[in-house]
Coordinates of N, CA, C and O in Angstrom, one line a residue:
X1 N 118.8 118.2 81.2 CA 120.1 118.4 81.9 C 121.3 118.3 82.6 O 122.0 117.5 83.0
X2 N 121.4 120.5 82.0 CA 122.7 119.9 81.5 C 123.4 120.5 82.3 O 124.6 120.9 83.8
X3 N 122.0 120.5 83.9 CA 122.8 121.8 85.3 C 123.8 121.0 86.3 O 124.3 121.4 87.3
X4 N 123.4 119.4 86.1 CA 123.7 118.9 87.0 C 123.2 118.6 88.4 O 122.4 119.3 88.6
X5 N 123.8 117.3 89.2 CA 122.7 117.7 90.5 C 122.7 118.6 91.2 O 124.0 118.9 92.0
X6 N 121.7 118.5 91.9 CA 121.4 119.6 93.1 C 122.2 118.8 94.5 O 122.2 120.2 94.9
X7 N 121.8 117.8 95.0 CA 122.6 117.4 96.2 C 123.9 117.5 95.6 O 124.4 116.0 95.1
X8 N 124.9 117.4 96.4 CA 126.3 117.3 95.9 C 126.4 115.6 96.3 O 126.1 115.3 97.5
X9 N 127.5 114.7 95.7 CA 127.6 113.3 95.8 C 128.0 113.7 97.2 O 128.7 114.4 97.5
X10 N 127.9 112.2 98.4 CA 128.0 112.4 99.4 C 129.4 111.4 100.1 O 129.0 110.2 98.9
X11 N 130.0 111.6 100.1 CA 131.3 110.7 100.3 C 131.0 110.0 101.8 O 130.5 110.7 102.8
X12 N 130.8 108.4 101.4 CA 131.2 107.3 103.0 C 131.7 108.1 104.0 O 130.9 108.7 105.2
X13 N 132.5 109.2 104.0 CA 133.1 109.8 105.5 C 132.4 110.9 105.7 O 132.7 112.0 106.8
X14 N 131.6 111.9 105.0 CA 131.4 113.0 105.0 C 129.6 112.7 105.4 O 128.7 113.5 106.1
X15 N 129.5 111.1 105.7 CA 127.8 111.1 105.7 C 128.2 110.4 107.8 O 129.2 110.1 108.0
X16 N 127.1 111.4 107.8 CA 126.3 111.2 109.3 C 126.5 108.7 110.1 O 126.3 108.6 108.9
X17 N 126.5 108.3 111.4 CA 126.4 107.5 111.5 C 125.1 106.6 110.5 O 124.8 105.8 109.8
X18 N 123.6 107.6 110.9 CA 122.1 106.6 110.4 C 122.9 106.9 108.9 O 121.8 105.7 107.6
X19 N 123.4 108.3 108.3 CA 123.5 107.6 106.8 C 124.5 106.8 106.4 O 124.0 106.3 105.6
X20 N 125.6 106.8 106.8 CA 126.8 105.5 106.8 C 125.8 104.4 106.5 O 126.5 102.9 105.9
X21 N 125.3 103.7 107.7 CA 124.1 103.0 108.3 C 123.4 102.1 106.9 O 123.3 100.5 105.9
X22 N 122.6 103.0 106.0 CA 121.8 102.9 104.7 C 122.3 102.9 103.6 O 122.4 102.2 102.4
X23 N 124.4 103.9 104.0 CA 124.7 103.4 102.4 C 125.3 102.2 102.5 O 124.9 101.2 101.2
X24 N 125.8 101.4 104.1 CA 126.4 99.9 104.0 C 125.1 99.5 103.5 O 125.7 98.5 102.4
X25 N 124.0 98.8 103.9 CA 123.2 98.3 103.7 C 122.6 98.3 101.8 O 122.8 96.9 101.3
X26 N 122.9 99.5 101.6 CA 122.6 99.2 100.0 C 124.0 98.9 99.2 O 123.4 98.4 98.8
X27 N 124.7 99.0 99.7 CA 125.9 98.8 99.2 C 126.3 97.0 98.9 O 126.1 96.7 98.0
X28 N 125.7 96.2 100.3 CA 125.8 94.6 100.3 C 125.0 94.7 100.2 O 124.7 93.1 99.8
X29 N 124.0 95.3 99.2 CA 122.8 94.1 99.2 C 122.6 94.1 97.4 O 123.9 93.9 96.6
X30 N 121.7 93.3 96.5 CA 121.7 92.8 95.5 C 121.9 93.9 94.2 O 121.6 93.5 93.0
X31 N 122.1 95.4 94.5 CA 122.5 96.3 93.8 C 123.4 96.0 94.1 O 124.1 97.2 92.3
X32 N 124.5 96.1 94.7 CA 125.5 95.4 94.3 C 126.4 97.3 95.1 O 127.7 97.3 94.5
X33 N 125.6 98.4 94.5 CA 126.8 99.8 94.3 C 125.0 100.8 94.9 O 123.8 100.3 95.1
X34 N 125.4 102.1 95.4 CA 125.0 103.0 95.7 C 125.2 104.2 94.9 O 125.8 104.8 94.2
X35 N 123.6 104.3 93.4 CA 123.5 105.2 93.0 C 121.8 105.4 92.7 O 121.3 105.4 93.1
X36 N 122.0 106.9 91.4 CA 120.7 107.1 90.9 C 120.3 107.8 92.4 O 120.5 108.3 92.8
X37 N 118.5 107.4 92.7 CA 118.0 108.3 93.5 C 118.7 108.0 95.1 O 118.7 108.6 95.8
X38 N 120.0 107.0 95.4 CA 120.3 107.5 96.8 C 120.8 108.4 97.9 O 121.0 108.3 98.7
X39 N 121.7 109.1 96.7 CA 122.3 109.8 96.9 C 121.8 110.9 97.5 O 122.1 111.3 98.4
X40 N 120.4 110.8 96.9 CA 119.5 112.7 97.8 C 118.8 112.0 98.8 O 118.9 112.8 99.5
X41 N 118.5 110.7 98.7 CA 117.4 109.4 99.4 C 118.2 110.1 100.8 O 117.8 109.8 102.6
X42 N 119.8 109.6 101.0 CA 120.6 109.7 102.0 C 120.3 110.3 102.8 O 121.0 110.8 104.3
X43 N 119.9 111.8 102.1 CA 119.5 113.0 103.1 C 118.4 113.0 104.7 O 118.4 113.5 105.1
X44 N 117.8 111.8 104.7 CA 116.5 111.9 104.7 C 117.1 110.2 104.9 O 116.7 108.7 104.1
X45 N 117.8 109.5 105.9 CA 118.1 108.3 106.2 C 117.5 107.7 106.1 O 116.8 106.2 105.8
X46 N 116.5 107.9 107.2 CA 115.3 106.6 107.3 C 114.1 106.4 106.4 O 113.5 105.2 105.9
X47 N 113.7 107.2 105.2 CA 113.3 107.5 103.9 C 114.2 106.8 103.4 O 113.5 105.7 102.2
X48 N 115.6 107.0 103.1 CA 116.4 106.3 102.6 C 116.1 104.5 102.3 O 116.3 103.8 101.7
X49 N 116.3 104.0 103.8 CA 116.5 103.3 104.0 C 115.2 102.3 104.1 O 114.8 101.1 103.1
X50 N 114.4 102.9 104.8 CA 112.7 102.4 104.2 C 112.7 102.8 102.4 O 111.7 101.9 101.7
X51 N 112.8 103.6 102.1 CA 113.3 103.3 100.0 C 113.1 102.0 99.9 O 112.9 101.7 98.6
X52 N 114.5 101.9 100.0 CA 115.7 101.0 99.1 C 115.2 99.4 99.5 O 115.6 98.9 99.0
X53 N 114.8 99.5 101.1 CA 114.0 98.2 100.7 C 112.8 97.7 100.2 O 112.8 96.9 99.9
X54 N 112.4 98.4 100.6 CA 110.8 99.0 99.4 C 111.6 98.1 97.8 O 110.8 97.2 97.7
X55 N 111.9 99.2 97.2 CA 112.5 98.7 96.5 C 113.1 97.5 95.8 O 113.0 97.0 94.7
X56 N 114.4 97.1 96.7 CA 114.4 95.6 97.1 C 113.7 94.9 97.0 O 113.8 93.3 95.6
X57 N 112.4 94.4 97.3 CA 111.8 93.8 96.6 C 111.2 93.7 95.7 O 110.7 93.2 94.1
X58 N 111.2 95.3 94.9 CA 109.7 94.8 94.1 C 111.1 95.0 92.2 O 110.5 94.3 91.7
X59 N 112.0 95.1 92.6 CA 113.1 95.0 91.7 C 113.1 93.0 91.7 O 113.4 92.6 90.5
X60 N 113.3 92.9 92.5 CA 114.2 91.9 92.7 C 112.9 90.2 93.0 O 114.1 89.6 92.9
X61 N 112.8 90.6 93.7 CA 111.3 89.7 94.5 C 109.8 89.4 94.4 O 109.6 88.1 95.1
X62 N 109.5 90.3 93.8 CA 108.3 90.5 93.5 C 107.3 89.4 92.4 O 108.3 88.8 92.0
X63 N 106.1 89.3 92.8 CA 105.9 88.3 92.0 C 105.4 87.8 90.8 O 105.6 87.3 90.3
X64 N 105.9 89.7 89.9 CA 105.7 89.4 88.2 C 107.0 88.3 87.6 O 108.5 89.2 88.3
X65 N 107.2 88.4 86.3 CA 108.2 88.1 86.2 C 108.7 89.0 85.6 O 108.5 90.1 84.9
X66 N 110.3 89.6 85.5 CA 111.2 89.9 85.1 C 110.8 90.8 84.6 O 110.8 92.3 84.1
X67 N 110.2 90.2 83.3 CA 110.0 91.1 81.3 C 108.9 92.3 81.7 O 108.7 93.5 81.6
X68 N 108.6 91.6 82.7 CA 107.0 92.3 82.7 C 107.1 93.5 84.0 O 106.3 94.5 83.8
X69 N 107.7 93.1 85.0 CA 107.9 93.5 86.0 C 109.0 95.1 84.8 O 108.9 96.6 85.7
X70 N 110.0 95.0 84.2 CA 111.0 96.1 83.7 C 109.8 97.0 82.9 O 109.9 98.0 82.8
X71 N 108.8 96.7 82.3 CA 108.1 96.4 81.2 C 107.5 98.0 82.4 O 107.0 98.8 81.6
X72 N 106.5 96.9 83.2 CA 106.2 98.3 84.3 C 106.9 99.8 84.7 O 107.0 101.0 84.9
X73 N 108.6 99.1 85.4 CA 109.5 100.4 85.4 C 109.4 101.5 83.5 O 109.2 102.7 84.3
X74 N 109.1 100.3 82.9 CA 109.4 101.3 81.8 C 108.0 102.6 81.6 O 108.9 103.9 81.2
X75 N 106.8 101.5 81.6 CA 105.4 103.0 81.9 C 105.8 104.0 82.6 O 105.5 105.2 81.8
X76 N 106.4 104.1 84.0 CA 106.0 104.4 84.7 C 108.0 105.0 84.4 O 107.5 107.3 85.0
X77 N 108.9 105.4 84.1 CA 110.3 106.3 83.5 C 110.0 106.8 82.7 O 110.3 108.6 82.6
X78 N 109.2 106.8 81.8 CA 108.7 107.4 80.2 C 107.1 108.4 80.8 O 107.5 109.6 80.9
X79 N 106.4 107.8 81.8 CA 105.1 108.6 82.3 C 106.1 110.3 82.8 O 105.6 111.3 82.7
X80 N 107.0 110.2 83.5 CA 108.1 111.0 84.7 C 108.6 111.4 83.5 O 109.5 112.4 83.6
X81 N 109.3 111.1 82.3 CA 110.4 111.8 81.7 C 111.5 111.7 82.8 O 112.6 112.4 82.2
X82 N 112.0 110.4 83.3 CA 113.1 109.8 84.3 C 114.0 109.4 82.8 O 114.4 108.0 83.0
X83 N 115.1 110.8 82.7 CA 116.0 109.9 81.6 C 116.7 109.2 82.5 O 116.8 107.9 81.8
X84 N 117.5 109.4 83.2 CA 118.4 108.3 84.2 C 117.4 107.7 84.3 O 118.1 106.1 84.0
X85 N 116.5 106.9 85.3 CA 115.4 105.5 85.1 C 115.3 105.4 83.7 O 115.2 103.9 83.9
X86 N 115.2 105.5 82.6 CA 115.0 105.3 81.3 C 116.0 104.4 81.2 O 117.0 102.8 80.7
X87 N 116.9 105.0 81.0 CA 119.1 105.1 80.8 C 119.4 103.2 81.8 O 119.8 102.4 80.6
X88 N 118.5 103.5 82.8 CA 119.7 102.4 83.5 C 118.6 101.0 83.3 O 118.9 99.8 82.1
X89 N 117.1 101.0 82.9 CA 115.7 100.5 82.9 C 115.8 99.8 81.9 O 115.5 98.6 81.6
X90 N 115.6 101.0 80.3 CA 116.0 100.4 79.5 C 117.0 99.1 78.6 O 116.7 98.2 78.2
X91 N 118.0 98.9 79.3 CA 119.1 97.9 79.1 C 118.4 96.5 79.8 O 118.6 95.6 79.8
X92 N 117.9 96.6 81.7 CA 117.8 96.2 81.8 C 116.4 95.4 81.8 O 115.9 93.4 80.7
X93 N 115.3 96.0 80.9 CA 114.5 95.2 80.0 C 114.4 94.6 79.3 O 114.5 93.2 79.4
X94 N 116.0 94.5 77.7 CA 116.8 94.0 77.3 C 116.9 92.7 77.3 O 116.1 92.1 76.6
X95 N 117.8 93.0 78.6 CA 117.9 91.9 79.1 C 117.7 91.0 79.5 O 117.6 89.3 79.6
X96 N 116.3 91.5 80.2 CA 115.2 90.7 80.8 C 114.6 90.3 79.8 O 113.5 88.5 80.2
X97 N 114.2 90.3 78.8 CA 113.5 90.3 77.4 C 112.3 90.1 76.5 O 112.0 90.2 75.6
X98 N 112.4 91.5 76.9 CA 111.2 92.8 76.6 C 111.9 92.6 74.7 O 113.0 93.4 74.7
X99 N 111.1 92.6 74.6 CA 111.5 93.0 72.8 C 111.6 94.3 72.7 O 111.6 95.5 72.8
X100 N 112.1 94.8 72.1 CA 113.4 95.8 71.6 C 112.2 97.1 70.8 O 112.4 98.7 71.3
X101 N 112.0 96.1 69.8 CA 109.8 97.4 69.2 C 109.8 98.0 70.2 O 109.1 98.6 70.3
X102 N 109.5 96.9 71.3 CA 108.5 97.2 72.9 C 109.2 98.6 73.6 O 107.8 99.6 73.6
X103 N 110.2 98.1 73.1 CA 110.8 99.6 74.3 C 111.1 100.6 73.4 O 110.8 101.5 74.0
X104 N 111.4 100.6 72.2 CA 111.6 102.0 71.6 C 110.1 102.3 71.7 O 110.2 103.5 71.5
X105 N 109.1 101.8 71.3 CA 107.3 102.2 71.1 C 107.1 102.7 72.8 O 106.7 104.4 71.9
X106 N 107.6 102.3 73.4 CA 107.4 103.1 74.5 C 108.1 104.2 74.8 O 107.3 105.3 75.3
X107 N 109.6 104.7 74.4 CA 110.1 105.4 74.4 C 109.3 106.1 73.4 O 110.1 108.4 73.8
X108 N 108.8 105.8 71.9 CA 108.5 107.5 71.5 C 106.5 107.3 71.9 O 106.5 107.9 71.4
X109 N 106.3 106.9 73.0 CA 105.3 107.7 73.2 C 103.9 106.9 73.1 O 103.1 107.5 72.5
X110 N 104.3 105.6 72.1 CA 103.3 105.1 71.5 C 102.9 103.7 72.0 O 103.6 102.7 72.7
X111 N 101.5 102.9 71.7 CA 101.3 102.0 72.4 C 102.0 101.1 71.3 O 101.7 100.5 69.7
X112 N 103.0 100.0 72.2 CA 103.5 99.2 70.7 C 102.7 98.2 70.4 O 101.3 98.1 71.1
X113 N 102.4 97.8 69.0 CA 101.5 97.1 68.1 C 101.7 95.7 68.5 O 100.8 94.6 69.0
X114 N 103.1 94.7 68.8 CA 102.8 93.7 69.3 C 103.4 93.7 69.9 O 104.3 93.8 70.5
X115 N 102.5 93.2 71.2 CA 102.6 92.5 72.6 C 101.5 91.3 73.1 O 100.8 90.9 72.2
X116 N 102.2 90.3 73.9 CA 101.5 89.3 74.6 C 100.5 89.7 75.7 O 100.3 90.8 75.5
X117 N 99.7 89.1 75.6 CA 98.9 89.2 76.5 C 98.9 89.4 77.4 O 98.1 90.3 78.2
X118 N 99.8 88.9 78.4 CA 100.5 89.2 79.6 C 101.2 91.1 79.2 O 101.1 91.9 80.2
X119 N 102.0 90.9 78.5 CA 101.9 92.4 78.0 C 101.8 93.7 77.9 O 101.3 94.6 78.8
X120 N 100.5 93.6 76.9 CA 99.2 94.2 76.5 C 98.6 94.5 78.1 O 98.7 95.4 78.6
X121 N 98.3 93.6 79.3 CA 97.5 93.9 80.1 C 98.8 95.0 81.1 O 97.7 95.7 81.2
X122 N 99.9 94.3 81.4 CA 101.0 94.9 82.2 C 100.6 96.6 81.7 O 100.7 98.2 82.7
X123 N 101.4 96.8 79.9 CA 101.2 97.6 79.7 C 99.8 98.7 80.2 O 100.0 100.1 80.3
X124 N 98.7 98.3 78.9 CA 97.4 98.6 79.2 C 96.8 99.1 80.6 O 96.7 100.9 81.4
X125 N 97.9 98.8 82.3 CA 97.3 98.6 84.1 C 98.2 100.0 84.2 O 97.6 101.1 84.2
X126 N 99.4 99.7 83.5 CA 100.1 100.6 84.0 C 99.6 102.4 83.3 O 99.9 103.6 84.0
X127 N 99.9 102.2 82.4 CA 99.0 103.6 81.4 C 98.1 104.4 82.4 O 97.4 105.1 81.9
X128 N 97.0 103.6 81.5 CA 95.7 103.4 82.9 C 96.3 104.5 84.1 O 95.3 105.7 84.6
X129 N 96.9 104.1 84.8 CA 97.7 103.9 86.1 C 98.3 105.7 86.2 O 97.7 106.8 87.7
X130 N 98.6 105.5 85.1 CA 99.6 107.0 85.7 C 98.9 108.3 85.0 O 98.7 109.3 84.8
X131 N 98.1 107.9 83.8 CA 97.8 109.5 83.0 C 96.7 109.3 84.1 O 95.9 110.7 83.8
X132 N 95.0 108.3 84.0 CA 94.2 108.7 84.7 C 94.3 109.0 86.2 O 92.6 108.8 86.9
X133 N 95.3 108.6 86.4 CA 95.3 108.3 88.4 C 94.3 107.1 89.2 O 93.7 106.8 89.8
X134 N 93.7 105.8 88.1 CA 92.5 105.0 88.4 C 92.7 103.8 87.6 O 93.6 104.2 86.6
X135 N 92.8 102.8 87.1 CA 92.5 101.7 86.1 C 91.0 101.0 85.8 O 90.4 101.7 87.0
X136 N 90.4 100.9 84.6 CA 89.3 100.6 84.8 C 89.2 99.3 84.8 O 90.0 98.3 85.0
X137 N 87.8 99.2 85.0 CA 87.9 97.0 84.9 C 88.5 96.5 84.5 O 89.0 95.3 85.3
X138 N 87.8 96.9 82.8 CA 88.8 95.8 82.3 C 90.4 95.9 82.1 O 90.7 94.6 81.7
X139 N 91.3 96.8 82.4 CA 92.8 97.0 82.4 C 92.8 95.5 84.2 O 94.4 94.9 84.2
X140 N 92.0 96.3 85.5 CA 92.0 95.5 85.9 C 91.9 94.0 86.4 O 92.4 93.0 86.7
X141 N 90.7 93.5 86.1 CA 90.9 92.4 86.3 C 91.3 91.8 83.9 O 92.2 90.1 84.6
X142 N 92.3 92.3 83.1 CA 92.7 92.2 82.7 C 94.1 91.4 84.0 O 95.0 90.0 83.3
X143 N 94.8 92.0 84.7 CA 96.0 92.1 85.3 C 95.5 90.8 86.6 O 96.1 90.2 86.7
X144 N 94.7 90.9 87.0 CA 93.9 90.1 88.0 C 94.4 88.5 87.6 O 94.9 87.1 87.8
X145 N 93.2 88.2 86.5 CA 93.5 86.8 85.8 C 94.4 86.5 85.3 O 94.6 85.3 85.7
X146 N 95.5 86.9 85.2 CA 96.4 86.2 84.5 C 98.0 86.6 85.8 O 98.7 85.3 85.9
X147 N 97.5 87.5 87.0 CA 98.7 87.4 87.8 C 98.1 87.5 89.4 O 98.6 87.6 90.3
X148 N 96.9 87.7 89.4 CA 95.8 87.1 90.9 C 96.2 88.7 91.9 O 96.9 89.3 90.7
X149 N 95.1 88.1 92.8 CA 95.5 89.6 93.8 C 97.0 89.7 93.9 O 96.9 91.5 93.8
X150 N 97.8 89.7 93.9 CA 99.3 89.8 95.0 C 99.5 90.2 92.9 O 100.7 91.9 93.8
X151 N 99.3 89.7 92.0 CA 100.1 91.0 91.5 C 100.1 91.9 90.4 O 100.7 93.0 90.3
X152 N 98.2 92.1 91.3 CA 97.8 93.4 90.7 C 98.1 94.6 91.9 O 98.7 95.4 91.4
X153 N 98.7 93.7 93.3 CA 98.7 94.9 94.2 C 100.5 95.2 93.7 O 101.2 96.0 94.0
X154 N 101.1 94.2 93.6 CA 102.8 94.4 93.1 C 103.0 94.9 91.8 O 103.6 96.5 92.3
X155 N 101.8 95.0 91.6 CA 101.9 95.7 89.8 C 102.1 97.6 90.7 O 102.2 98.1 89.7
X156 N 100.5 97.6 91.0 CA 100.4 99.1 92.0 C 102.2 99.3 92.8 O 102.7 100.6 92.6
X157 N 102.7 98.5 93.3 CA 103.6 99.9 93.8 C 105.2 99.3 93.1 O 105.3 100.1 93.3
X158 N 105.4 98.7 92.0 CA 106.0 98.6 91.4 C 105.8 100.5 90.8 O 107.0 101.5 90.3
X159 N 104.6 100.6 90.0 CA 104.5 101.8 89.8 C 104.7 103.1 90.5 O 105.4 104.2 89.9
X160 N 103.9 102.6 92.1 CA 104.6 104.0 93.1 C 105.6 103.9 93.4 O 106.2 105.0 94.0
X161 N 105.9 103.5 93.7 CA 107.8 103.1 93.8 C 109.1 103.9 92.7 O 109.4 104.6 93.6
X162 N 108.8 103.5 91.5 CA 109.3 104.1 90.2 C 108.6 105.0 90.3 O 109.0 106.1 89.7
X163 N 108.1 106.0 90.5 CA 107.5 107.3 90.4 C 108.0 107.7 91.7 O 108.5 109.4 91.4
X164 N 108.1 107.6 92.9 CA 108.9 107.9 93.6 C 110.5 107.9 92.9 O 111.5 109.1 93.6
X165 N 110.6 107.2 92.5 CA 112.3 107.3 92.2 C 112.8 108.4 90.9 O 113.5 109.3 90.9
X166 N 112.0 108.4 90.2 CA 111.7 109.1 89.1 C 111.2 110.5 89.8 O 112.3 111.4 89.2
X167 N 110.6 111.1 90.7 CA 110.6 112.4 91.5 C 111.4 112.5 92.0 O 112.6 113.2 91.6
X168 N 112.6 112.2 92.7 CA 114.0 112.0 93.1 C 114.8 112.2 92.0 O 115.5 113.2 92.3
X169 N 115.2 112.1 91.0 CA 115.5 111.6 90.1 C 115.5 112.7 88.8 O 117.3 113.8 89.1
X170 N 114.1 113.6 88.8 CA 114.5 114.6 88.1 C 114.7 115.5 89.2 O 115.3 116.5 88.4
X171 N 113.7 115.8 90.2 CA 114.2 116.5 91.0 C 115.8 117.1 91.2 O 115.9 118.2 91.6
X172 N 116.4 116.4 91.6 CA 117.8 116.1 92.1 C 118.9 116.4 90.6 O 120.0 116.7 90.6
X173 N 118.2 116.2 89.6 CA 118.9 115.9 88.2 C 120.3 114.7 87.4 O 121.4 115.7 87.2
X174 N 119.9 113.8 88.3 CA 121.4 112.9 88.6 C 121.5 113.3 86.5 O 120.6 112.4 86.0
X175 N 122.5 113.2 86.8 CA 123.3 112.9 85.0 C 123.0 111.3 85.0 O 123.6 110.8 86.1
X176 N 123.5 111.8 83.8 CA 123.3 110.4 82.9 C 125.1 109.7 83.7 O 125.9 110.7 83.7
X177 N 124.9 109.2 83.3 CA 126.5 107.7 83.2 C 128.1 108.4 82.0 O 127.7 108.6 80.8
X178 N 128.5 108.9 81.7 CA 129.9 109.1 81.0 C 129.2 110.1 80.2 O 129.7 110.4 78.9
X179 N 128.7 111.2 80.7 CA 128.1 112.2 79.6 C 127.1 111.7 78.6 O 127.0 112.0 77.2
X180 N 126.1 110.4 78.7 CA 125.9 109.6 77.2 C 124.3 110.9 77.4 O 124.3 111.6 78.5
X181 N 124.3 110.8 76.0 CA 123.0 112.0 75.5 C 121.8 111.6 76.5 O 121.1 110.3 77.0
X182 N 120.6 112.2 76.8 CA 119.2 112.1 76.5 C 118.8 111.1 76.0 O 118.8 111.3 74.9
X183 N 118.3 110.0 77.0 CA 117.5 108.8 75.9 C 116.8 108.8 75.6 O 115.6 108.6 74.7
X184 N 115.9 110.5 76.4 CA 114.7 110.2 75.7 C 113.8 111.7 74.9 O 113.4 111.6 74.3
X185 N 115.4 112.0 74.7 CA 115.1 113.3 73.5 C 115.1 113.1 72.1 O 115.8 111.6 71.7
X186 N 114.3 113.6 70.8 CA 114.2 112.7 70.2 C 115.6 113.5 69.0 O 116.1 114.5 69.2
X187 N 116.1 112.7 68.1 CA 117.3 113.5 67.3 C 117.0 114.3 67.3 O 115.8 115.5 65.9

């Protein structure tokens, strides 16, 4: 992704009123800044607003424990080879307590060998959803047993929302901060 972003970065002074309203709402929320997919999404302020509200719930308030939520995000980022998403969430996953070996295995497109039952349930569910576009009865039952119906739906939501985010990031070619190398390229 050496070409740079396709959507010119918007300065707040260049925004129309609907864009400025959404921009300020994002900046004032738990993200604390407007980055990642939001520069592109602001081209459609109503979509940006709805997406940021959904993302705020899925990232900060859904029913899944933070490490498992980040695991689902990483599986999605890797499925889409979304370098910016991976760059941002690999750090957050480690901070949330996800093991570095597990993160590395997902990065290398391998099923992690050492996972807790909860991690395996989330990994299998999300991997099946992205690869097969459905989940087996076994994967569904494992998530349902551990997290209930709300957890199943929240996990679907995380996978769907971060698919949207990954698509926007990849289409826009959002660069990594400070010229960081692509974290998903093999050395």
